CSV table of C-alpha atoms in Angstrom, one decimal:
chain,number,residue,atom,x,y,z
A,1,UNK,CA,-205.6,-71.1,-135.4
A,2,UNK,CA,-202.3,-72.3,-136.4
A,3,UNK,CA,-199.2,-70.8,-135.4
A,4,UNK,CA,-195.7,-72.3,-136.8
A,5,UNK,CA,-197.6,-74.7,-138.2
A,6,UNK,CA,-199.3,-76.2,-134.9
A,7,UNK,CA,-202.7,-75.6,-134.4
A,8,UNK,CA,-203.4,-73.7,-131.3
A,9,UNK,CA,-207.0,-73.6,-129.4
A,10,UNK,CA,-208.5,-70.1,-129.2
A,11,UNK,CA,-209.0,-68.1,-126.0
A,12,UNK,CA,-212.9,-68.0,-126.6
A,13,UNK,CA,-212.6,-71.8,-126.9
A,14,UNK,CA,-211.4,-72.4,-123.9
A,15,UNK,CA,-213.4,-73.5,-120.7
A,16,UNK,CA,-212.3,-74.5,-117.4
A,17,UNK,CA,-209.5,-72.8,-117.1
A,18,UNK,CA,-208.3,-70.5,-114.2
A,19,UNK,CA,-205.3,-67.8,-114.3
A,20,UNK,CA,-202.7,-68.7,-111.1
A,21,UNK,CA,-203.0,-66.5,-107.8
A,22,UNK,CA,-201.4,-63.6,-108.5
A,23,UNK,CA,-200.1,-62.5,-105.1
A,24,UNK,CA,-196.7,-61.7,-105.4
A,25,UNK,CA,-195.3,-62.9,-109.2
A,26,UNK,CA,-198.0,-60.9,-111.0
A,27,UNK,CA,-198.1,-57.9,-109.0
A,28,UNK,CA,-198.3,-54.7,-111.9
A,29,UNK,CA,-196.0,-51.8,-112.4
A,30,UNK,CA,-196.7,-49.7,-109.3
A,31,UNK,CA,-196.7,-53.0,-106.4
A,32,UNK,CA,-196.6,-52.7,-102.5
A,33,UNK,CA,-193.2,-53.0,-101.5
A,34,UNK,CA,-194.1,-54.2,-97.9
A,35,UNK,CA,-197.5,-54.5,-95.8
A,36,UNK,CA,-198.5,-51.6,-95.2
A,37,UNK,CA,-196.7,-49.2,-97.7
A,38,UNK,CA,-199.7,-48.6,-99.8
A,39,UNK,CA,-201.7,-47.0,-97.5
A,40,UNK,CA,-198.1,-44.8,-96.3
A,41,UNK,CA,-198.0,-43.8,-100.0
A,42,UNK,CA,-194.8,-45.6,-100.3
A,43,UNK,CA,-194.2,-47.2,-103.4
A,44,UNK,CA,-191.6,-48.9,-105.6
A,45,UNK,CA,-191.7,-48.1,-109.7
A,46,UNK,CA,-190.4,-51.2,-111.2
A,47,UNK,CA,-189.2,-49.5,-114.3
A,48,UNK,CA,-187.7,-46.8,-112.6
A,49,UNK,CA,-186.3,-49.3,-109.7
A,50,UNK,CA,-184.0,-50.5,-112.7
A,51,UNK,CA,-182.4,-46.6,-113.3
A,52,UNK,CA,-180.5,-47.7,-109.5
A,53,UNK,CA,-177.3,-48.5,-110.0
A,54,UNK,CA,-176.8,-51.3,-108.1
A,55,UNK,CA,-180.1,-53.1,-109.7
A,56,UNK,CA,-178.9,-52.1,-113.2
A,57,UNK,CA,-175.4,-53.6,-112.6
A,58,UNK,CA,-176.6,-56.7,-111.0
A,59,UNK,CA,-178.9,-57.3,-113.7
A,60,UNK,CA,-176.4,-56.7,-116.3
A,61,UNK,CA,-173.8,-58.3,-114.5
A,62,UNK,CA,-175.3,-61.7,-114.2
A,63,UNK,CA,-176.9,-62.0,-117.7
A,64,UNK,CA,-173.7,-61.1,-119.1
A,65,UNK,CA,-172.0,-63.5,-117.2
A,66,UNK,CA,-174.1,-66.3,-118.2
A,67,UNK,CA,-174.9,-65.1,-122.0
A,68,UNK,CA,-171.1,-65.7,-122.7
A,69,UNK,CA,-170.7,-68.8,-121.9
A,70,UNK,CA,-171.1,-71.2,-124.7
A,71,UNK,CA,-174.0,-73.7,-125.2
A,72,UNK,CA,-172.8,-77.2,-125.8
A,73,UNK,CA,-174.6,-80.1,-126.8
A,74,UNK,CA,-173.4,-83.2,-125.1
A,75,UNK,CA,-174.2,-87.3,-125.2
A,76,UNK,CA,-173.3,-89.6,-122.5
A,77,UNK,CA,-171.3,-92.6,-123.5
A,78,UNK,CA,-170.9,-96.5,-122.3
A,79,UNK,CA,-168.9,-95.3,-119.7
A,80,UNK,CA,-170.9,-92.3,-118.3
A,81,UNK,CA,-168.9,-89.5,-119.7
A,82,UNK,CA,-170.5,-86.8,-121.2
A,83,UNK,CA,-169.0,-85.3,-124.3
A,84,UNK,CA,-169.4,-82.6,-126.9
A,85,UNK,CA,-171.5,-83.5,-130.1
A,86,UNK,CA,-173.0,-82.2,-132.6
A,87,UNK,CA,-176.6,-82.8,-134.1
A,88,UNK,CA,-178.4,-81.6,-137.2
A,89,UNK,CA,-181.9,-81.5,-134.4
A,90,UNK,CA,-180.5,-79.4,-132.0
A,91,UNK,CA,-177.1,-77.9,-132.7
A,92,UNK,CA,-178.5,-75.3,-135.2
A,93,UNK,CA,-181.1,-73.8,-132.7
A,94,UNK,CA,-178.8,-73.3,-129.9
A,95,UNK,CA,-176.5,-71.8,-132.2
A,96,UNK,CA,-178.7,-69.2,-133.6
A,97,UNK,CA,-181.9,-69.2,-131.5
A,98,UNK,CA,-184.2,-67.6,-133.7
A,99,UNK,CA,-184.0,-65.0,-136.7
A,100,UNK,CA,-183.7,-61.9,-134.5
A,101,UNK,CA,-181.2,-62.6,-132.0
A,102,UNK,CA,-177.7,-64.5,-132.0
A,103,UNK,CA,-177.0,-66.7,-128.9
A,104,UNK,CA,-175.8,-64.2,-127.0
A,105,UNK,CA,-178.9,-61.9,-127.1
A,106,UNK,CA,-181.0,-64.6,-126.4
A,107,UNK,CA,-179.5,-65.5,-123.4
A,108,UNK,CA,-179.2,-61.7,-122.2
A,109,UNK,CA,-182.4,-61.3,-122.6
A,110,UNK,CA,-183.3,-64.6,-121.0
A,111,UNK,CA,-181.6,-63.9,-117.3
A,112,UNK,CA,-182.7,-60.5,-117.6
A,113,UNK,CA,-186.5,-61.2,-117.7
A,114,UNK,CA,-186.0,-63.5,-115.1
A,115,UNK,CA,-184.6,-61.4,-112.8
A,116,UNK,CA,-186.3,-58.4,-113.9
A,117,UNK,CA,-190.3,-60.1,-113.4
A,118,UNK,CA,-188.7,-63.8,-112.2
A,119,UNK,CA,-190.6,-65.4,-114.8
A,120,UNK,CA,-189.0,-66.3,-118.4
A,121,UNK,CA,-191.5,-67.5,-120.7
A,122,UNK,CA,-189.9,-69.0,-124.4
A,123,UNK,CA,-192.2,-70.1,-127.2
A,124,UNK,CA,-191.2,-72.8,-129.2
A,125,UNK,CA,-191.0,-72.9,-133.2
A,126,UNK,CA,-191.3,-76.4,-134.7
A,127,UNK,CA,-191.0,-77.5,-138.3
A,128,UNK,CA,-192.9,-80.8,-139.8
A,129,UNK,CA,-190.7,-83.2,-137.9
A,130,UNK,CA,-192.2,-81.6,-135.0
A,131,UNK,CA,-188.5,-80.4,-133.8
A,132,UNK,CA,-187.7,-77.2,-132.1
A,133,UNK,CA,-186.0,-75.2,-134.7
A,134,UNK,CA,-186.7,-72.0,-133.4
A,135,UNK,CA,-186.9,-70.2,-129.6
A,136,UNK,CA,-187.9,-66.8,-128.9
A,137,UNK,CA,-188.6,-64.8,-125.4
A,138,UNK,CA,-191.9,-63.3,-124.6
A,139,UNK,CA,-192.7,-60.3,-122.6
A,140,UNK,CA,-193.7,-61.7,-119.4
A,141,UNK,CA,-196.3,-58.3,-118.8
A,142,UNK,CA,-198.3,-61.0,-121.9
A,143,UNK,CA,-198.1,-64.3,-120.7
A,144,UNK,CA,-200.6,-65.6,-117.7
A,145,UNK,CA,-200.2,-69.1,-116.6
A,146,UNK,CA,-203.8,-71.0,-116.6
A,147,UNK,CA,-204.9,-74.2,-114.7
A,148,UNK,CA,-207.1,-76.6,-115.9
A,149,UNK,CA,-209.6,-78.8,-113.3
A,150,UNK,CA,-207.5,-81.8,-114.4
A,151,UNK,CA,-204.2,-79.7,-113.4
A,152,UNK,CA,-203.0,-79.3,-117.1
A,153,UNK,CA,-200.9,-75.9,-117.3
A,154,UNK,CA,-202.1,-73.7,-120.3
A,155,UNK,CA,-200.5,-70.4,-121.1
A,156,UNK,CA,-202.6,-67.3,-122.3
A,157,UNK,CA,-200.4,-65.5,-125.4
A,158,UNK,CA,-201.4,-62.3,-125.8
A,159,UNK,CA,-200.1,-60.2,-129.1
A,160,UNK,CA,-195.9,-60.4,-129.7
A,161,UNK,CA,-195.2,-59.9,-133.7
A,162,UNK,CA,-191.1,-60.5,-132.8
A,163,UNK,CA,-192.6,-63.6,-131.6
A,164,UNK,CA,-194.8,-64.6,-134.5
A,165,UNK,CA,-198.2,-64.3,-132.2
A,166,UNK,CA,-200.5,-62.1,-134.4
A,167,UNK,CA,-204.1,-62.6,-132.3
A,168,UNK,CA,-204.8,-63.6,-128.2
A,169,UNK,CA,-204.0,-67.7,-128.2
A,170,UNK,CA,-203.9,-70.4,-125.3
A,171,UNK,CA,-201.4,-72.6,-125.6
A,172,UNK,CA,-200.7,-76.1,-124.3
A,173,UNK,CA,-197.6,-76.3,-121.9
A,174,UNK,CA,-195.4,-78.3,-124.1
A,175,UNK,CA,-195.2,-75.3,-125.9
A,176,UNK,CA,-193.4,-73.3,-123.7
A,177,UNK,CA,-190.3,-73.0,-121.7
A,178,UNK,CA,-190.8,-71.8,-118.2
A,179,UNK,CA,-187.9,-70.9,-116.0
A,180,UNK,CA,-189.4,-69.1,-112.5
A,181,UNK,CA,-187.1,-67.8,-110.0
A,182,UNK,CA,-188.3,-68.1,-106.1
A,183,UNK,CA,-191.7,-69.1,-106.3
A,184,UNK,CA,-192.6,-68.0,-102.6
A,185,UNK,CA,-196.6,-68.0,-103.6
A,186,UNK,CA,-197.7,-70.1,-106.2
A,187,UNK,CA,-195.5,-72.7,-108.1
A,188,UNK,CA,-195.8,-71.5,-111.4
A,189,UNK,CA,-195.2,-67.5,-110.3
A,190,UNK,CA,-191.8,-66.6,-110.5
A,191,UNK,CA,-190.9,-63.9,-107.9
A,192,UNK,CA,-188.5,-61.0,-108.8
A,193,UNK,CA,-185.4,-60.2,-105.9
A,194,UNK,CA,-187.1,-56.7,-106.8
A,195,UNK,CA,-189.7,-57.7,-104.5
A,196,UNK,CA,-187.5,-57.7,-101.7
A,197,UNK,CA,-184.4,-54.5,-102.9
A,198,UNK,CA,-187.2,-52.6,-104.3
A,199,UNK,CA,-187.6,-50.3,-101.1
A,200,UNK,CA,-183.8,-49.5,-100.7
A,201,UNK,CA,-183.1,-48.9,-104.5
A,202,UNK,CA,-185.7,-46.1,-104.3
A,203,UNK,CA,-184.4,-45.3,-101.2
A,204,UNK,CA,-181.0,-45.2,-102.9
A,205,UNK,CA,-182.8,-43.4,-106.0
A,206,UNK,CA,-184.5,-40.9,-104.2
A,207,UNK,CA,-181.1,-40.1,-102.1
A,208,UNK,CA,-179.3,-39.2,-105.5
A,209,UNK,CA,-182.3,-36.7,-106.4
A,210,UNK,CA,-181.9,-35.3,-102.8
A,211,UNK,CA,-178.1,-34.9,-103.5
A,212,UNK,CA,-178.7,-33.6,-107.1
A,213,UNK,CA,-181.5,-30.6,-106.1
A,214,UNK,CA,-178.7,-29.7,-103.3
A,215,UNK,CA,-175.8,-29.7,-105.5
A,216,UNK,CA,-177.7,-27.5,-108.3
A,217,UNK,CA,-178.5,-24.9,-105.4
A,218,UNK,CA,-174.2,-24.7,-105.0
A,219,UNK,CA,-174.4,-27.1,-102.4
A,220,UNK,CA,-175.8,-24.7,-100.0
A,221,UNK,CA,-178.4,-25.7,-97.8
A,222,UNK,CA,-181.9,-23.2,-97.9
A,223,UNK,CA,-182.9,-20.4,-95.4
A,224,UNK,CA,-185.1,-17.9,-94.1
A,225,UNK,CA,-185.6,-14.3,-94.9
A,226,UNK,CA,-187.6,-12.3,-91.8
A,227,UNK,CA,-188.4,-8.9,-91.7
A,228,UNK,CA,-188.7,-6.6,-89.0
A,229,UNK,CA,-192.7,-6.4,-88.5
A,230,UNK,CA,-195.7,-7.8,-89.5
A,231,UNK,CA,-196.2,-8.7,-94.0
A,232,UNK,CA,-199.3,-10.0,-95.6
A,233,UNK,CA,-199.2,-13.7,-97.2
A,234,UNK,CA,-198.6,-11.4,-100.8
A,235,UNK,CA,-195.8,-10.2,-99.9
A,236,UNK,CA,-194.2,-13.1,-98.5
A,237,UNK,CA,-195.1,-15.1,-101.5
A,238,UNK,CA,-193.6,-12.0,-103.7
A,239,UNK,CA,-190.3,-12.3,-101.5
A,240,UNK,CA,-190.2,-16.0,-101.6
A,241,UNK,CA,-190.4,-15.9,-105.1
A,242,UNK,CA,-187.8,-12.9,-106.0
A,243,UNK,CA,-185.3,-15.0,-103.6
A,244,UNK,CA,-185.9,-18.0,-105.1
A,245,UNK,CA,-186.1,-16.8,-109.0
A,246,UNK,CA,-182.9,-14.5,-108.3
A,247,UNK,CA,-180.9,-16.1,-105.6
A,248,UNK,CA,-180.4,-20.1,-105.8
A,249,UNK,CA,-179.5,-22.8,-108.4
A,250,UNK,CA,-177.7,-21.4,-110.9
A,251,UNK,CA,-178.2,-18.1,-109.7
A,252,UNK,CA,-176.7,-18.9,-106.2
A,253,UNK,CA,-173.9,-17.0,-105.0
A,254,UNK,CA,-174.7,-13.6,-106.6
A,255,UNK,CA,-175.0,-10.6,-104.3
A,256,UNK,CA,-178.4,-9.8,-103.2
A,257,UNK,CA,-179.7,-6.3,-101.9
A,258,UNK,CA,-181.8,-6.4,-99.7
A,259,UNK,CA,-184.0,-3.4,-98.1
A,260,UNK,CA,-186.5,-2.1,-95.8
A,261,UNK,CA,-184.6,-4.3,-93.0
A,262,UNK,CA,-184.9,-7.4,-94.3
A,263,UNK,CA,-182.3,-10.3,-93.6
A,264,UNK,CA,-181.4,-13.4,-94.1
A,265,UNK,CA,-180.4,-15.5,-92.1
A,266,UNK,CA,-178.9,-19.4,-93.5
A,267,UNK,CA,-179.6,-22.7,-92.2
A,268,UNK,CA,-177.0,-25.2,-91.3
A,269,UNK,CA,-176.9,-28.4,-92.9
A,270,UNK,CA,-176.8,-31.6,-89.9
A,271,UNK,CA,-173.7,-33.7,-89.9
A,272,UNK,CA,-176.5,-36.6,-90.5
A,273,UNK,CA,-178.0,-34.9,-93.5
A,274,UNK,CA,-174.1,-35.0,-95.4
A,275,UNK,CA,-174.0,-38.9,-95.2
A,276,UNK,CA,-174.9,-39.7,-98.7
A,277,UNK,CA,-172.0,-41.8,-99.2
A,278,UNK,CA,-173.0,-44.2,-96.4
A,279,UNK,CA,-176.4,-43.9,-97.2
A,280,UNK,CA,-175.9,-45.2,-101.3
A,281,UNK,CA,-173.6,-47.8,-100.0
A,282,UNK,CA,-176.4,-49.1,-97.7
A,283,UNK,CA,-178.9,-49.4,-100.0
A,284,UNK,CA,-176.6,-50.7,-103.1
A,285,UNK,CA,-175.4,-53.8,-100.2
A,286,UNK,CA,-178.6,-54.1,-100.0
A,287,UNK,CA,-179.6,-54.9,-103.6
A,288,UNK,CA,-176.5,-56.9,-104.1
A,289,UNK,CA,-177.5,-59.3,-101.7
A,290,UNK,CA,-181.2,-59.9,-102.6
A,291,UNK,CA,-179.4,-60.9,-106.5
A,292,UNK,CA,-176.3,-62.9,-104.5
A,293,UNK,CA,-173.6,-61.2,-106.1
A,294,UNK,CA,-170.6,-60.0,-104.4
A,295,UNK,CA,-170.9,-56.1,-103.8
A,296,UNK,CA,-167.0,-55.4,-105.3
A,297,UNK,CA,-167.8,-57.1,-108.4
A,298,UNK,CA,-170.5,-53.8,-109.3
A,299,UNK,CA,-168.1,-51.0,-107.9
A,300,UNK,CA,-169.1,-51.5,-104.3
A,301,UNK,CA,-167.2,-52.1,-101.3
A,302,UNK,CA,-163.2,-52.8,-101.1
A,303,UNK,CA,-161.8,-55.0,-103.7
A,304,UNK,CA,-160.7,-58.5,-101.6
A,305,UNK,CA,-156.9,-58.7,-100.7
A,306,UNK,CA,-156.2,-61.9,-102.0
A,307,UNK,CA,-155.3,-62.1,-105.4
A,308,UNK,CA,-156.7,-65.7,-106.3
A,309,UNK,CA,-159.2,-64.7,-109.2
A,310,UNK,CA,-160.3,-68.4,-109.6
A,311,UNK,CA,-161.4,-68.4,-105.9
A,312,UNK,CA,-163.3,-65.0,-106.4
A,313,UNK,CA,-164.9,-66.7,-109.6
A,314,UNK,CA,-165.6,-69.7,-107.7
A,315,UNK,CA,-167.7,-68.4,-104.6
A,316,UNK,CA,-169.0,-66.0,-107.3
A,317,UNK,CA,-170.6,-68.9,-109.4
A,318,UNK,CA,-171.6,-71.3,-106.7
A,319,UNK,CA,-173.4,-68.4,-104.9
A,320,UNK,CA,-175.1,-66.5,-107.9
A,321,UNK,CA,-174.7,-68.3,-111.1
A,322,UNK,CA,-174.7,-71.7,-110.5
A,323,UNK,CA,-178.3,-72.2,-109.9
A,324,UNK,CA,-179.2,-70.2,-112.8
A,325,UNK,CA,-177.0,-71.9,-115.2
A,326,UNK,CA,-178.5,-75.6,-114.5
A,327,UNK,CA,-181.9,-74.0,-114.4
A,328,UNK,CA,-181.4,-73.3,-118.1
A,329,UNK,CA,-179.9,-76.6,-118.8
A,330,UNK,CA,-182.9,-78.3,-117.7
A,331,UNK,CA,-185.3,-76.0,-119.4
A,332,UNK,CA,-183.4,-76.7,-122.7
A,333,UNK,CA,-183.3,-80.5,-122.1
A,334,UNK,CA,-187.1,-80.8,-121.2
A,335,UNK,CA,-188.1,-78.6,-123.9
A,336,UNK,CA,-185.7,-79.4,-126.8
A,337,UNK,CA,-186.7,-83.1,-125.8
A,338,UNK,CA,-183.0,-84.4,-126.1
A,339,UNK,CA,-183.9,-87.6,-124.3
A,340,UNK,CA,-181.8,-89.0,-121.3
A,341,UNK,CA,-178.4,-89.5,-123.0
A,342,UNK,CA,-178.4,-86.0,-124.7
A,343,UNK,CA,-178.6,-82.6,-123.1
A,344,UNK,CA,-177.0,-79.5,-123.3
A,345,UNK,CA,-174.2,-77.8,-120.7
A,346,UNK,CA,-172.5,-74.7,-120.7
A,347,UNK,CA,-168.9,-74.0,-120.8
A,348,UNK,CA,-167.9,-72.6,-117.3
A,349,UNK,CA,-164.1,-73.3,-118.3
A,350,UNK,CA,-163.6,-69.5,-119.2
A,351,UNK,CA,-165.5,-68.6,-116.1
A,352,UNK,CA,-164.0,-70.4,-113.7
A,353,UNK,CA,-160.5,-70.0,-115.2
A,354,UNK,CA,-157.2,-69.6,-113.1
A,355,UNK,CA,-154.3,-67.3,-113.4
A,356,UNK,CA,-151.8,-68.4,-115.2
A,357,UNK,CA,-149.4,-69.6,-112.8
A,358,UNK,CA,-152.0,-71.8,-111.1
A,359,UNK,CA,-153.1,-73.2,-114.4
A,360,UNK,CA,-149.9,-74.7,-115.4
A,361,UNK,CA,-149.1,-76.0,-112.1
A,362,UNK,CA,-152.3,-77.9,-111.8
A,363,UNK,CA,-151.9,-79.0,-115.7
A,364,UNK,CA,-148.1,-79.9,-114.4
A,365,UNK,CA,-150.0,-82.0,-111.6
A,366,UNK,CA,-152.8,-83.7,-114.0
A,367,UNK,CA,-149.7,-85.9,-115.2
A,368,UNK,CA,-150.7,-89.8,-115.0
A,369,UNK,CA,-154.5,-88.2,-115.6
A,370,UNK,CA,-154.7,-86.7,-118.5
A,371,UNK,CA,-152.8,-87.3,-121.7
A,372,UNK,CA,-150.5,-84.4,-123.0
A,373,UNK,CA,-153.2,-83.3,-125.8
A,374,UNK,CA,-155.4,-83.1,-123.5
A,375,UNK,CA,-153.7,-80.8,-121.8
A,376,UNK,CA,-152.8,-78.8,-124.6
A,377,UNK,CA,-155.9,-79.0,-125.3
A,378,UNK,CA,-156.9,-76.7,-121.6
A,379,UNK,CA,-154.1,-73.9,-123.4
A,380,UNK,CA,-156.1,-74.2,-126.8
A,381,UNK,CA,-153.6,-75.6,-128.3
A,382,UNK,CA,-153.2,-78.0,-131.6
A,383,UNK,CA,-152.6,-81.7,-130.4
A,384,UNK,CA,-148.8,-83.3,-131.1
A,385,UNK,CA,-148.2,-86.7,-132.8
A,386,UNK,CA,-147.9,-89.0,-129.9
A,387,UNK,CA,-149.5,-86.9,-127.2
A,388,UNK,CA,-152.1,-89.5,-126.7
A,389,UNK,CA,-150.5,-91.2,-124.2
A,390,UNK,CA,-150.8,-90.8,-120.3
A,391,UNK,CA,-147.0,-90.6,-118.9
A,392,UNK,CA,-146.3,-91.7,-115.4
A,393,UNK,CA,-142.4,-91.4,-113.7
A,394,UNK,CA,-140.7,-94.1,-114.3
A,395,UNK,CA,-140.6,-95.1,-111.1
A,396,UNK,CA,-144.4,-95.5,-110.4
A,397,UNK,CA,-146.1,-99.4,-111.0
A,398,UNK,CA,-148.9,-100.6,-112.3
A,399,UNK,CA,-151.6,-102.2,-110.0
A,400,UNK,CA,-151.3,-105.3,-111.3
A,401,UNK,CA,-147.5,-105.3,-110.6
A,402,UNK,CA,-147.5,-104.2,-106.8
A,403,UNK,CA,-150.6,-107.5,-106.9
A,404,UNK,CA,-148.2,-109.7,-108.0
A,405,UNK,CA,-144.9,-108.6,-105.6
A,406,UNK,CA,-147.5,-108.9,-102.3
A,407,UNK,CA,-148.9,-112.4,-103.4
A,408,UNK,CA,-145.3,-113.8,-102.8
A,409,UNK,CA,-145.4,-116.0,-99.6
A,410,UNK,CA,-143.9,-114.3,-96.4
A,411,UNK,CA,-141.3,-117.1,-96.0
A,412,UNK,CA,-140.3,-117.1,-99.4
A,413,UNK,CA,-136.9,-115.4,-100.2
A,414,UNK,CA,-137.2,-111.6,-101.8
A,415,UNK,CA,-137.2,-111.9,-105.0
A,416,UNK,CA,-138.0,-108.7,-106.5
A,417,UNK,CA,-140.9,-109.5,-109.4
A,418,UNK,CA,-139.8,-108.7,-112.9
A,419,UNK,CA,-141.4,-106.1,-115.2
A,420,UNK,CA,-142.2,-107.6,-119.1
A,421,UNK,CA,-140.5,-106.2,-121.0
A,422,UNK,CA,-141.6,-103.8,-123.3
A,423,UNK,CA,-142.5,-105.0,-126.8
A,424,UNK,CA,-141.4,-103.3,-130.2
A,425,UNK,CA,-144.6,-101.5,-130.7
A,426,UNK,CA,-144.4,-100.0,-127.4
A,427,UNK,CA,-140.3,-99.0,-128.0
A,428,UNK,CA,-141.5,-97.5,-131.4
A,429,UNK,CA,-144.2,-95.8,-129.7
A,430,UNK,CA,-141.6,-94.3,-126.7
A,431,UNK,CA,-139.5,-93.2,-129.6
A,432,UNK,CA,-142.0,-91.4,-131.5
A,433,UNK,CA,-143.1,-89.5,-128.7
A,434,UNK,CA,-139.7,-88.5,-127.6
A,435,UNK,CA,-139.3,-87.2,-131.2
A,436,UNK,CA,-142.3,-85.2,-130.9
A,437,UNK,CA,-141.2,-83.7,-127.9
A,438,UNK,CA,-137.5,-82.9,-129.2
A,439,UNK,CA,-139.1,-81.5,-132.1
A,440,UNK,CA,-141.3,-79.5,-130.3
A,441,UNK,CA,-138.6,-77.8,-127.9
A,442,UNK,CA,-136.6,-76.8,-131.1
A,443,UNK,CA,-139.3,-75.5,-132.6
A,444,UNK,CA,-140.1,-73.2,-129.5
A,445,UNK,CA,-137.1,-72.2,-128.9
A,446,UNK,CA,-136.6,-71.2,-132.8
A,447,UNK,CA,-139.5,-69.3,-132.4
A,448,UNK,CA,-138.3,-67.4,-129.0
């Protein structure tokens, strides 16, 4: 068949090929959460693992963080230095990935597959130049990775109409973007962290449903009602009923008569049994470190004392986002095919950026670094007519002056070596940038 114009090989054409072990990354819906916690009847829902609220604001959290940051394309120069371009191949597809979603969507939904299932699997749409013009997401529960003899990677499609796939189709691996997170079992089986928090987020879950049933009853804990002699299973079951039909949830607190000298007597809740606080916070620390992220930054935990946010950002990238960030760089360059001198970054500036009293000291500090439009340029602001120029304290000597001054001889008299002097073009160029600064302090304080 053909599919965005390629022509793709049929599943019943096939031979040879062989899904991936599926311990681990393609376990289903209802998975053991550790050995043994099938036959205990314990088990973790993945889709209802998600209603925690830890796991739902780690997940959200760190695709958010990543979805806003903005895709650049980039070339490397002579010199080494990568730098923004633009390109009629690839800038138009990483600005609007495919006719459904806008960057940021795509990217959401991107980190979130791969966190959710730890496999992200993106089909590519090509047009007769054979260039990506088009990207779009699959549900992972219809992808299956398959191996050939040779070890040639093959992906079985199964139907997705958002995706253009209208019929079951194996495609080659150059066809598809693959980003896998921990890959404990099998190379090409991403591994979920849900694997490992699953247990304590329905722990955590099953704590708030405990707390819940409790609080409905008036957050009273149950009892038992005894009679003097000897009742028959009917009657007890009549009583139990009345009692609990009568008596609790919404009904609790409303006086009950009770004859023919029967009492009731309530049971005392254990100082152990009151500890849902501790309990949630458990589980929730729990879940925040099988995803990396710092527990304050979902609601959990005290909020650090320090009030540096760039340092906060900082452990928070290099210890959660970084890894995913650069895993999506390389899956862009190696399937956009942008070559060795073109690939594509994203802009951490706004994540990583500083209050602003640190910002302008270390701008204040980048001076004999970076020229003044470039520095402007960090406040996003328009460049100046002579900000092109890197200034340096009067004081301060070039290199190849301080050279010159220690290649005297040691017995020859000090003589202190003589700067050129500076010709017209530079003095016109001094006093056009002095201009431009005068101008500029009017100007701001006209404006104040």
């Amino acid at each position: 068949m053909r599919i965005f114009g390629l022509t793709i090989t049929r599943t019943k054409a096939a031979t040879g090929l062989s899904p991936v072990d599926n311990r681990g990354g393609w376990w289903p819906i209802v998975f053991e959460s550790s050995p043994g916690a099938w036959q205990q009847d314990v088990k973790v829902n993945q889709a209802a693992v998600v209603a925690n609220h830890a796991v739902f604001a780690c997940q959200t959290l760190i695709a958010s963080d990543v979805a806003k940051l903005r895709v650049k394309l980039v070339a490397q120069d002579s010199d080494g230095i990568w730098s923004e371009v633009k390109s009629p191949a690839y800038s138009p597809v990483l600005r609007k990935p495919n006719h459904y979603q806008n960057r940021i969507q795509f990217f959401e939904t991107w980190v979130l597959s791969k966190l959710q299932r730890g496999n992200t699997y993106v089909l590519k749409q090509r047009d007769a130049r054979n260039v990506v013009t088009a990207l779009y997401v699959l549900n992972p529960d219809r992808v299956t990775p398959l191996v050939a003899p040779d070890g040639s990677v093959f992906y079985d499609l199964q139907i997705d109409d958002l995706a253009g796939v209208t019929e079951s189709v194996i495609v080659p691996a150059r066809e598809i973007i693959h980003d896998r997170y921990n890959c404990l079992f099998h190379p090409l089986v991403g591994l979920s962290p849900i694997f490992a928090n699953g247990l304590a987020a329905t722990q955590g879950l099953a704590v708030q449903t405990a707390s819940t049933r409790m609080f409905q009853n008036g957050a009273r804990p149950g009892g038992i009602l005894t009679a003097p002699g000897a009742i028959s299973n009917e009657t007890a079951a009549r009583l139990k009923d009345h009692w609990d039909n009568n008596y609790s949830g919404a009904n609790s607190g409303k006086v009950a008569v009770l004859g023919d000298g029967l009492k009731f007597e309530a049971m005392s809740m254990k100082a152990t049994d009151a500890q849902l606080v501790e309990q949630l916070k458990w589980s929730a620390e729990v879940v925040c470190s099988t995803y990396h992220v710092p527990p304050y930054k979902v609601g959990i935990g005290q909020q650090p004392t320090y009030n540096n946010v760039q340092a906060l950002n900082v452990e928070y990238y290099g210890q959660c986002l970084q890894v995913l960030i650069e895993a999506i760089e390389l899956c862009l360059d190696e399937g956009l095919g942008t070559g060795e001198a073109l690939g594509t970054e994203f802009d951490t500036e706004n994540l990583l950026r500083m209050d602003a009293a640190t910002q302008m000291d270390v701008l204040e500090k980048s001076k004999g670094k970076l020229t003044v439009n470039e520095q402007r340029a960090k406040l996003d602001r328009k460049p100046v007519e002579g900000g092109n120029t890197v200034y340096l304290q009067e004081q301060d000597h070039s290199l190849e002056w301080l050279a010159r001054r220690d290649a005297q001889p040691i017995d020859a008299p000090a003589q202190e070596p003589v700067a050129p002097d500076p010709t017209e073009e530079e003095r016109a160029q001094r006093r056009a940038e002095q201009k431009a600064f005068l101008r500029e302090q009017v100007q701001e304080r006209m404006n104040a």
